Amino acid sequence: MRLFIALGIPHPLSTRLATLRGSLAEVNWVPPETYHLTLRFIGEVTDRHMMEDIHHALSAIHAPAFDLLAGAPGLFERPGAPATLWMGIVRNDSLLHLQRKVDTAMRRVGLGERHRRFVPHITLGSIPYPDATRLATWLGRHAMVGGDATAIRTFSLYRSLRGKESPAYEVLEDYDLSP
């Protein structure tokens, strides 16, 4: 199973992000039901004991519940691959604390170091050949800094299922945050 740990994106933020669909023609938009904020990518896990270790490590995490605020959109670009369009999430101490705890728990079960800097974001879609001028205008127009805070009360272990058009995600387990 291909696994990752993430925050599901509840209303009103998911609804707000969904209003952006179709606002830039060249984007292959992801379905709103797949919106999430990845805390840690795990990858393929086939060993049942490793699955149990991951579950126990995540169950032992104690962190406070918190609110998310949307930030500014951005783009991840990789040579030879479509660019990824995303909406940034305003960094806050509680989110960073949870991400560090998740990362530490996964290192303790033997999954190794995280190789990328944590950039809190929600993927909106991919762009095979972005038009730089149109994209710059869109990025400037769609900053969502502020707005309504979205309450985060759980984090989840997900399984990624490869689909024909885009992956689907299944929550395997939810873990409560402290009130």
mmCIF file with all atom_site columns, C-alpha atoms in Angstrom:
data_model
loop_
_atom_site.group_PDB
_atom_site.id
_atom_site.type_symbol
_atom_site.label_atom_id
_atom_site.label_alt_id
_atom_site.label_comp_id
_atom_site.label_asym_id
_atom_site.label_entity_id
_atom_site.label_seq_id
_atom_site.pdbx_PDB_ins_code
_atom_site.Cartn_x
_atom_site.Cartn_y
_atom_site.Cartn_z
_atom_site.occupancy
_atom_site.B_iso_or_equiv
_atom_site.pdbx_formal_charge
_atom_site.auth_seq_id
_atom_site.auth_comp_id
_atom_site.auth_asym_id
_atom_site.auth_atom_id
_atom_site.pdbx_PDB_model_num
ATOM 1   C CA . MET A 1 1   ? 0.000   0.000  0.000   1.00 0.00 ? 1   MET A CA 1
ATOM 2   C CA . ARG A 1 2   ? 1.192   3.515  -0.848  1.00 0.00 ? 2   ARG A CA 1
ATOM 3   C CA . LEU A 1 3   ? 0.720   5.530  2.365   1.00 0.00 ? 3   LEU A CA 1
ATOM 4   C CA . PHE A 1 4   ? 0.910   9.111  3.585   1.00 0.00 ? 4   PHE A CA 1
ATOM 5   C CA . ILE A 1 5   ? -0.139  11.104 6.651   1.00 0.00 ? 5   ILE A CA 1
ATOM 6   C CA . ALA A 1 6   ? -2.227  14.208 6.067   1.00 0.00 ? 6   ALA A CA 1
ATOM 7   C CA . LEU A 1 7   ? -4.886  16.612 7.213   1.00 0.00 ? 7   LEU A CA 1
ATOM 8   C CA . GLY A 1 8   ? -8.230  16.294 5.460   1.00 0.00 ? 8   GLY A CA 1
ATOM 9   C CA . ILE A 1 9   ? -9.537  19.677 4.341   1.00 0.00 ? 9   ILE A CA 1
ATOM 10  C CA . PRO A 1 10  ? -13.043 20.280 5.705   1.00 0.00 ? 10  PRO A CA 1
ATOM 11  C CA . HIS A 1 11  ? -15.572 22.975 4.830   1.00 0.00 ? 11  HIS A CA 1
ATOM 12  C CA . PRO A 1 12  ? -15.425 25.962 4.480   1.00 0.00 ? 12  PRO A CA 1
ATOM 13  C CA . LEU A 1 13  ? -11.864 25.839 3.085   1.00 0.00 ? 13  LEU A CA 1
ATOM 14  C CA . SER A 1 14  ? -12.471 22.933 0.692   1.00 0.00 ? 14  SER A CA 1
ATOM 15  C CA . THR A 1 15  ? -15.536 24.717 -0.704  1.00 0.00 ? 15  THR A CA 1
ATOM 16  C CA . ARG A 1 16  ? -13.573 27.935 -1.103  1.00 0.00 ? 16  ARG A CA 1
ATOM 17  C CA . LEU A 1 17  ? -10.768 26.140 -2.946  1.00 0.00 ? 17  LEU A CA 1
ATOM 18  C CA . ALA A 1 18  ? -13.247 24.336 -5.195  1.00 0.00 ? 18  ALA A CA 1
ATOM 19  C CA . THR A 1 19  ? -14.483 27.701 -6.504  1.00 0.00 ? 19  THR A CA 1
ATOM 20  C CA . LEU A 1 20  ? -11.112 28.082 -8.243  1.00 0.00 ? 20  LEU A CA 1
ATOM 21  C CA . ARG A 1 21  ? -11.737 25.066 -10.497 1.00 0.00 ? 21  ARG A CA 1
ATOM 22  C CA . GLY A 1 22  ? -11.891 26.138 -14.112 1.00 0.00 ? 22  GLY A CA 1
ATOM 23  C CA . SER A 1 23  ? -10.458 29.610 -13.439 1.00 0.00 ? 23  SER A CA 1
ATOM 24  C CA . LEU A 1 24  ? -7.273  28.782 -15.371 1.00 0.00 ? 24  LEU A CA 1
ATOM 25  C CA . ALA A 1 25  ? -7.809  26.853 -18.593 1.00 0.00 ? 25  ALA A CA 1
ATOM 26  C CA . GLU A 1 26  ? -4.610  24.843 -18.807 1.00 0.00 ? 26  GLU A CA 1
ATOM 27  C CA . VAL A 1 27  ? -4.909  23.253 -15.343 1.00 0.00 ? 27  VAL A CA 1
ATOM 28  C CA . ASN A 1 28  ? -5.855  19.606 -14.824 1.00 0.00 ? 28  ASN A CA 1
ATOM 29  C CA . TRP A 1 29  ? -7.809  20.260 -11.612 1.00 0.00 ? 29  TRP A CA 1
ATOM 30  C CA . VAL A 1 30  ? -7.864  17.658 -8.848  1.00 0.00 ? 30  VAL A CA 1
ATOM 31  C CA . PRO A 1 31  ? -11.291 16.705 -7.460  1.00 0.00 ? 31  PRO A CA 1
ATOM 32  C CA . PRO A 1 32  ? -12.195 18.650 -4.282  1.00 0.00 ? 32  PRO A CA 1
ATOM 33  C CA . GLU A 1 33  ? -12.831 15.388 -2.395  1.00 0.00 ? 33  GLU A CA 1
ATOM 34  C CA . THR A 1 34  ? -9.098  14.644 -2.655  1.00 0.00 ? 34  THR A CA 1
ATOM 35  C CA . TYR A 1 35  ? -7.903  17.915 -1.076  1.00 0.00 ? 35  TYR A CA 1
ATOM 36  C CA . HIS A 1 36  ? -5.463  17.289 1.754   1.00 0.00 ? 36  HIS A CA 1
ATOM 37  C CA . LEU A 1 37  ? -2.353  18.744 3.363   1.00 0.00 ? 37  LEU A CA 1
ATOM 38  C CA . THR A 1 38  ? 0.412   16.150 3.489   1.00 0.00 ? 38  THR A CA 1
ATOM 39  C CA . LEU A 1 39  ? 2.319   16.011 6.766   1.00 0.00 ? 39  LEU A CA 1
ATOM 40  C CA . ARG A 1 40  ? 4.559   13.107 5.762   1.00 0.00 ? 40  ARG A CA 1
ATOM 41  C CA . PHE A 1 41  ? 4.773   10.872 2.698   1.00 0.00 ? 41  PHE A CA 1
ATOM 42  C CA . ILE A 1 42  ? 5.539   7.264  3.620   1.00 0.00 ? 42  ILE A CA 1
ATOM 43  C CA . GLY A 1 43  ? 5.496   5.372  0.325   1.00 0.00 ? 43  GLY A CA 1
ATOM 44  C CA . GLU A 1 44  ? 4.958   1.657  -0.276  1.00 0.00 ? 44  GLU A CA 1
ATOM 45  C CA . VAL A 1 45  ? 4.398   -0.462 2.834   1.00 0.00 ? 45  VAL A CA 1
ATOM 46  C CA . THR A 1 46  ? 3.691   -4.164 2.429   1.00 0.00 ? 46  THR A CA 1
ATOM 47  C CA . ASP A 1 47  ? 4.850   -5.490 5.803   1.00 0.00 ? 47  ASP A CA 1
ATOM 48  C CA . ARG A 1 48  ? 1.972   -5.972 8.261   1.00 0.00 ? 48  ARG A CA 1
ATOM 49  C CA . HIS A 1 49  ? 4.264   -5.346 11.234  1.00 0.00 ? 49  HIS A CA 1
ATOM 50  C CA . MET A 1 50  ? 5.391   -2.024 9.768   1.00 0.00 ? 50  MET A CA 1
ATOM 51  C CA . MET A 1 51  ? 1.725   -1.047 9.323   1.00 0.00 ? 51  MET A CA 1
ATOM 52  C CA . GLU A 1 52  ? 1.108   -1.814 12.997  1.00 0.00 ? 52  GLU A CA 1
ATOM 53  C CA . ASP A 1 53  ? 4.211   0.148  14.035  1.00 0.00 ? 53  ASP A CA 1
ATOM 54  C CA . ILE A 1 54  ? 3.033   3.152  12.003  1.00 0.00 ? 54  ILE A CA 1
ATOM 55  C CA . HIS A 1 55  ? -0.435  2.969  13.574  1.00 0.00 ? 55  HIS A CA 1
ATOM 56  C CA . HIS A 1 56  ? 0.940   2.712  17.129  1.00 0.00 ? 56  HIS A CA 1
ATOM 57  C CA . ALA A 1 57  ? 3.381   5.573  16.554  1.00 0.00 ? 57  ALA A CA 1
ATOM 58  C CA . LEU A 1 58  ? 0.626   7.829  15.206  1.00 0.00 ? 58  LEU A CA 1
ATOM 59  C CA . SER A 1 59  ? -1.732  6.848  18.027  1.00 0.00 ? 59  SER A CA 1
ATOM 60  C CA . ALA A 1 60  ? 0.867   8.017  20.554  1.00 0.00 ? 60  ALA A CA 1
ATOM 61  C CA . ILE A 1 61  ? 1.076   11.552 19.144  1.00 0.00 ? 61  ILE A CA 1
ATOM 62  C CA . HIS A 1 62  ? -0.344  14.243 21.413  1.00 0.00 ? 62  HIS A CA 1
ATOM 63  C CA . ALA A 1 63  ? -0.773  17.634 19.801  1.00 0.00 ? 63  ALA A CA 1
ATOM 64  C CA . PRO A 1 64  ? -3.343  20.415 20.101  1.00 0.00 ? 64  PRO A CA 1
ATOM 65  C CA . ALA A 1 65  ? -6.164  21.007 17.635  1.00 0.00 ? 65  ALA A CA 1
ATOM 66  C CA . PHE A 1 66  ? -5.748  24.187 15.596  1.00 0.00 ? 66  PHE A CA 1
ATOM 67  C CA . ASP A 1 67  ? -7.118  26.286 12.761  1.00 0.00 ? 67  ASP A CA 1
ATOM 68  C CA . LEU A 1 68  ? -5.858  26.529 9.176   1.00 0.00 ? 68  LEU A CA 1
ATOM 69  C CA . LEU A 1 69  ? -5.848  29.693 7.120   1.00 0.00 ? 69  LEU A CA 1
ATOM 70  C CA . ALA A 1 70  ? -5.357  29.757 3.358   1.00 0.00 ? 70  ALA A CA 1
ATOM 71  C CA . GLY A 1 71  ? -2.398  31.747 2.095   1.00 0.00 ? 71  GLY A CA 1
ATOM 72  C CA . ALA A 1 72  ? -1.139  32.486 -1.375  1.00 0.00 ? 72  ALA A CA 1
ATOM 73  C CA . PRO A 1 73  ? -1.061  30.082 -4.322  1.00 0.00 ? 73  PRO A CA 1
ATOM 74  C CA . GLY A 1 74  ? 2.171   28.800 -5.787  1.00 0.00 ? 74  GLY A CA 1
ATOM 75  C CA . LEU A 1 75  ? 3.724   26.421 -8.257  1.00 0.00 ? 75  LEU A CA 1
ATOM 76  C CA . PHE A 1 76  ? 6.162   23.531 -7.905  1.00 0.00 ? 76  PHE A CA 1
ATOM 77  C CA . GLU A 1 77  ? 8.118   22.969 -11.096 1.00 0.00 ? 77  GLU A CA 1
ATOM 78  C CA . ARG A 1 78  ? 10.245  19.931 -11.968 1.00 0.00 ? 78  ARG A CA 1
ATOM 79  C CA . PRO A 1 79  ? 12.143  19.450 -15.211 1.00 0.00 ? 79  PRO A CA 1
ATOM 80  C CA . GLY A 1 80  ? 10.293  17.131 -17.594 1.00 0.00 ? 80  GLY A CA 1
ATOM 81  C CA . ALA A 1 81  ? 7.133   16.936 -15.475 1.00 0.00 ? 81  ALA A CA 1
ATOM 82  C CA . PRO A 1 82  ? 3.918   18.975 -15.301 1.00 0.00 ? 82  PRO A CA 1
ATOM 83  C CA . ALA A 1 83  ? 4.027   21.848 -12.809 1.00 0.00 ? 83  ALA A CA 1
ATOM 84  C CA . THR A 1 84  ? 1.918   21.455 -9.651  1.00 0.00 ? 84  THR A CA 1
ATOM 85  C CA . LEU A 1 85  ? -0.445  24.314 -8.801  1.00 0.00 ? 85  LEU A CA 1
ATOM 86  C CA . TRP A 1 86  ? -1.179  24.635 -5.077  1.00 0.00 ? 86  TRP A CA 1
ATOM 87  C CA . MET A 1 87  ? -2.720  26.868 -2.436  1.00 0.00 ? 87  MET A CA 1
ATOM 88  C CA . GLY A 1 88  ? -0.399  27.708 0.413   1.00 0.00 ? 88  GLY A CA 1
ATOM 89  C CA . ILE A 1 89  ? -1.444  27.394 4.034   1.00 0.00 ? 89  ILE A CA 1
ATOM 90  C CA . VAL A 1 90  ? -0.326  30.030 6.527   1.00 0.00 ? 90  VAL A CA 1
ATOM 91  C CA . ARG A 1 91  ? 2.322   28.471 8.771   1.00 0.00 ? 91  ARG A CA 1
ATOM 92  C CA . ASN A 1 92  ? 1.426   28.397 12.461  1.00 0.00 ? 92  ASN A CA 1
ATOM 93  C CA . ASP A 1 93  ? 3.122   26.922 15.522  1.00 0.00 ? 93  ASP A CA 1
ATOM 94  C CA . SER A 1 94  ? 0.522   24.190 16.065  1.00 0.00 ? 94  SER A CA 1
ATOM 95  C CA . LEU A 1 95  ? 0.694   22.944 12.460  1.00 0.00 ? 95  LEU A CA 1
ATOM 96  C CA . LEU A 1 96  ? 4.504   22.914 12.524  1.00 0.00 ? 96  LEU A CA 1
ATOM 97  C CA . HIS A 1 97  ? 4.477   21.168 15.909  1.00 0.00 ? 97  HIS A CA 1
ATOM 98  C CA . LEU A 1 98  ? 2.190   18.403 14.584  1.00 0.00 ? 98  LEU A CA 1
ATOM 99  C CA . GLN A 1 99  ? 4.276   17.974 11.438  1.00 0.00 ? 99  GLN A CA 1
ATOM 100 C CA . ARG A 1 100 ? 7.481   17.616 13.494  1.00 0.00 ? 100 ARG A CA 1
ATOM 101 C CA . LYS A 1 101 ? 5.822   15.064 15.797  1.00 0.00 ? 101 LYS A CA 1
ATOM 102 C CA . VAL A 1 102 ? 4.614   13.028 12.806  1.00 0.00 ? 102 VAL A CA 1
ATOM 103 C CA . ASP A 1 103 ? 8.050   13.185 11.212  1.00 0.00 ? 103 ASP A CA 1
ATOM 104 C CA . THR A 1 104 ? 9.769   12.091 14.438  1.00 0.00 ? 104 THR A CA 1
ATOM 105 C CA . ALA A 1 105 ? 7.308   9.225  14.932  1.00 0.00 ? 105 ALA A CA 1
ATOM 106 C CA . MET A 1 106 ? 7.948   7.951  11.395  1.00 0.00 ? 106 MET A CA 1
ATOM 107 C CA . ARG A 1 107 ? 11.730  8.128  11.832  1.00 0.00 ? 107 ARG A CA 1
ATOM 108 C CA . ARG A 1 108 ? 11.366  6.092  15.040  1.00 0.00 ? 108 ARG A CA 1
ATOM 109 C CA . VAL A 1 109 ? 9.613   3.291  13.157  1.00 0.00 ? 109 VAL A CA 1
ATOM 110 C CA . GLY A 1 110 ? 12.482  3.246  10.674  1.00 0.00 ? 110 GLY A CA 1
ATOM 111 C CA . LEU A 1 111 ? 11.233  5.344  7.762   1.00 0.00 ? 111 LEU A CA 1
ATOM 112 C CA . GLY A 1 112 ? 14.251  7.654  7.618   1.00 0.00 ? 112 GLY A CA 1
ATOM 113 C CA . GLU A 1 113 ? 14.684  11.386 7.239   1.00 0.00 ? 113 GLU A CA 1
ATOM 114 C CA . ARG A 1 114 ? 12.360  13.666 5.307   1.00 0.00 ? 114 ARG A CA 1
ATOM 115 C CA . HIS A 1 115 ? 14.280  15.019 2.320   1.00 0.00 ? 115 HIS A CA 1
ATOM 116 C CA . ARG A 1 116 ? 12.215  18.102 1.534   1.00 0.00 ? 116 ARG A CA 1
ATOM 117 C CA . ARG A 1 117 ? 11.469  21.223 3.533   1.00 0.00 ? 117 ARG A CA 1
ATOM 118 C CA . PHE A 1 118 ? 7.872   21.222 4.795   1.00 0.00 ? 118 PHE A CA 1
ATOM 119 C CA . VAL A 1 119 ? 5.799   23.629 2.683   1.00 0.00 ? 119 VAL A CA 1
ATOM 120 C CA . PRO A 1 120 ? 2.194   23.530 3.930   1.00 0.00 ? 120 PRO A CA 1
ATOM 121 C CA . HIS A 1 121 ? -0.019  23.470 0.848   1.00 0.00 ? 121 HIS A CA 1
ATOM 122 C CA . ILE A 1 122 ? -3.034  21.869 -0.806  1.00 0.00 ? 122 ILE A CA 1
ATOM 123 C CA . THR A 1 123 ? -2.583  20.634 -4.365  1.00 0.00 ? 123 THR A CA 1
ATOM 124 C CA . LEU A 1 124 ? -5.137  22.116 -6.757  1.00 0.00 ? 124 LEU A CA 1
ATOM 125 C CA . GLY A 1 125 ? -3.982  20.632 -10.042 1.00 0.00 ? 125 GLY A CA 1
ATOM 126 C CA . SER A 1 126 ? -1.221  20.194 -12.576 1.00 0.00 ? 126 SER A CA 1
ATOM 127 C CA . ILE A 1 127 ? -0.212  22.255 -15.586 1.00 0.00 ? 127 ILE A CA 1
ATOM 128 C CA . PRO A 1 128 ? 1.621   20.495 -18.424 1.00 0.00 ? 128 PRO A CA 1
ATOM 129 C CA . TYR A 1 129 ? 2.746   23.707 -20.195 1.00 0.00 ? 129 TYR A CA 1
ATOM 130 C CA . PRO A 1 130 ? 2.080   26.803 -18.075 1.00 0.00 ? 130 PRO A CA 1
ATOM 131 C CA . ASP A 1 131 ? 1.764   30.155 -19.829 1.00 0.00 ? 131 ASP A CA 1
ATOM 132 C CA . ALA A 1 132 ? 4.016   32.309 -17.605 1.00 0.00 ? 132 ALA A CA 1
ATOM 133 C CA . THR A 1 133 ? 2.135   35.593 -18.107 1.00 0.00 ? 133 THR A CA 1
ATOM 134 C CA . ARG A 1 134 ? -1.348  34.166 -17.583 1.00 0.00 ? 134 ARG A CA 1
ATOM 135 C CA . LEU A 1 135 ? -0.127  32.108 -14.606 1.00 0.00 ? 135 LEU A CA 1
ATOM 136 C CA . ALA A 1 136 ? 1.503   35.124 -12.922 1.00 0.00 ? 136 ALA A CA 1
ATOM 137 C CA . THR A 1 137 ? -1.760  37.076 -13.261 1.00 0.00 ? 137 THR A CA 1
ATOM 138 C CA . TRP A 1 138 ? -3.767  34.152 -11.845 1.00 0.00 ? 138 TRP A CA 1
ATOM 139 C CA . LEU A 1 139 ? -1.373  33.676 -8.905  1.00 0.00 ? 139 LEU A CA 1
ATOM 140 C CA . GLY A 1 140 ? -1.625  37.366 -8.009  1.00 0.00 ? 140 GLY A CA 1
ATOM 141 C CA . ARG A 1 141 ? -5.416  37.444 -8.288  1.00 0.00 ? 141 ARG A CA 1
ATOM 142 C CA . HIS A 1 142 ? -6.171  34.333 -6.216  1.00 0.00 ? 142 HIS A CA 1
ATOM 143 C CA . ALA A 1 143 ? -4.286  34.856 -2.979  1.00 0.00 ? 143 ALA A CA 1
ATOM 144 C CA . MET A 1 144 ? -6.650  33.819 -0.184  1.00 0.00 ? 144 MET A CA 1
ATOM 145 C CA . VAL A 1 145 ? -4.644  35.132 2.746   1.00 0.00 ? 145 VAL A CA 1
ATOM 146 C CA . GLY A 1 146 ? -6.904  35.261 5.750   1.00 0.00 ? 146 GLY A CA 1
ATOM 147 C CA . GLY A 1 147 ? -10.578 34.510 5.373   1.00 0.00 ? 147 GLY A CA 1
ATOM 148 C CA . ASP A 1 148 ? -12.382 32.045 7.565   1.00 0.00 ? 148 ASP A CA 1
ATOM 149 C CA . ALA A 1 149 ? -10.291 29.766 9.725   1.00 0.00 ? 149 ALA A CA 1
ATOM 150 C CA . THR A 1 150 ? -10.864 26.054 9.193   1.00 0.00 ? 150 THR A CA 1
ATOM 151 C CA . ALA A 1 151 ? -10.839 23.925 12.357  1.00 0.00 ? 151 ALA A CA 1
ATOM 152 C CA . ILE A 1 152 ? -8.521  20.908 12.288  1.00 0.00 ? 152 ILE A CA 1
ATOM 153 C CA . ARG A 1 153 ? -9.368  18.335 14.959  1.00 0.00 ? 153 ARG A CA 1
ATOM 154 C CA . THR A 1 154 ? -7.809  15.164 13.474  1.00 0.00 ? 154 THR A CA 1
ATOM 155 C CA . PHE A 1 155 ? -4.998  13.980 11.235  1.00 0.00 ? 155 PHE A CA 1
ATOM 156 C CA . SER A 1 156 ? -5.191  10.800 9.184   1.00 0.00 ? 156 SER A CA 1
ATOM 157 C CA . LEU A 1 157 ? -3.280  7.891  7.699   1.00 0.00 ? 157 LEU A CA 1
ATOM 158 C CA . TYR A 1 158 ? -4.204  7.618  4.013   1.00 0.00 ? 158 TYR A CA 1
ATOM 159 C CA . ARG A 1 159 ? -3.778  5.053  1.301   1.00 0.00 ? 159 ARG A CA 1
ATOM 160 C CA . SER A 1 160 ? -3.284  6.255  -2.261  1.00 0.00 ? 160 SER A CA 1
ATOM 161 C CA . LEU A 1 161 ? -5.140  4.319  -4.936  1.00 0.00 ? 161 LEU A CA 1
ATOM 162 C CA . ARG A 1 162 ? -4.002  4.862  -8.512  1.00 0.00 ? 162 ARG A CA 1
ATOM 163 C CA . GLY A 1 163 ? -6.870  5.713  -10.845 1.00 0.00 ? 163 GLY A CA 1
ATOM 164 C CA . LYS A 1 164 ? -7.150  6.242  -14.582 1.00 0.00 ? 164 LYS A CA 1
ATOM 165 C CA . GLU A 1 165 ? -7.295  10.039 -14.387 1.00 0.00 ? 165 GLU A CA 1
ATOM 166 C CA . SER A 1 166 ? -6.109  10.950 -10.898 1.00 0.00 ? 166 SER A CA 1
ATOM 167 C CA . PRO A 1 167 ? -5.373  9.108  -7.678  1.00 0.00 ? 167 PRO A CA 1
ATOM 168 C CA . ALA A 1 168 ? -8.072  8.486  -5.106  1.00 0.00 ? 168 ALA A CA 1
ATOM 169 C CA . TYR A 1 169 ? -7.343  8.537  -1.401  1.00 0.00 ? 169 TYR A CA 1
ATOM 170 C CA . GLU A 1 170 ? -8.783  6.347  1.313   1.00 0.00 ? 170 GLU A CA 1
ATOM 171 C CA . VAL A 1 171 ? -8.553  7.213  5.007   1.00 0.00 ? 171 VAL A CA 1
ATOM 172 C CA . LEU A 1 172 ? -7.295  4.154  6.864   1.00 0.00 ? 172 LEU A CA 1
ATOM 173 C CA . GLU A 1 173 ? -7.340  5.706  10.323  1.00 0.00 ? 173 GLU A CA 1
ATOM 174 C CA . ASP A 1 174 ? -8.114  9.070  11.955  1.00 0.00 ? 174 ASP A CA 1
ATOM 175 C CA . TYR A 1 175 ? -6.151  10.301 14.979  1.00 0.00 ? 175 TYR A CA 1
ATOM 176 C CA . ASP A 1 176 ? -7.658  12.891 17.304  1.00 0.00 ? 176 ASP A CA 1
ATOM 177 C CA . LEU A 1 177 ? -5.891  16.064 18.303  1.00 0.00 ? 177 LEU A CA 1
ATOM 178 C CA . SER A 1 178 ? -6.336  17.467 21.817  1.00 0.00 ? 178 SER A CA 1
ATOM 179 C CA . PRO A 1 179 ? -9.103  20.054 22.251  1.00 0.00 ? 179 PRO A CA 1
#
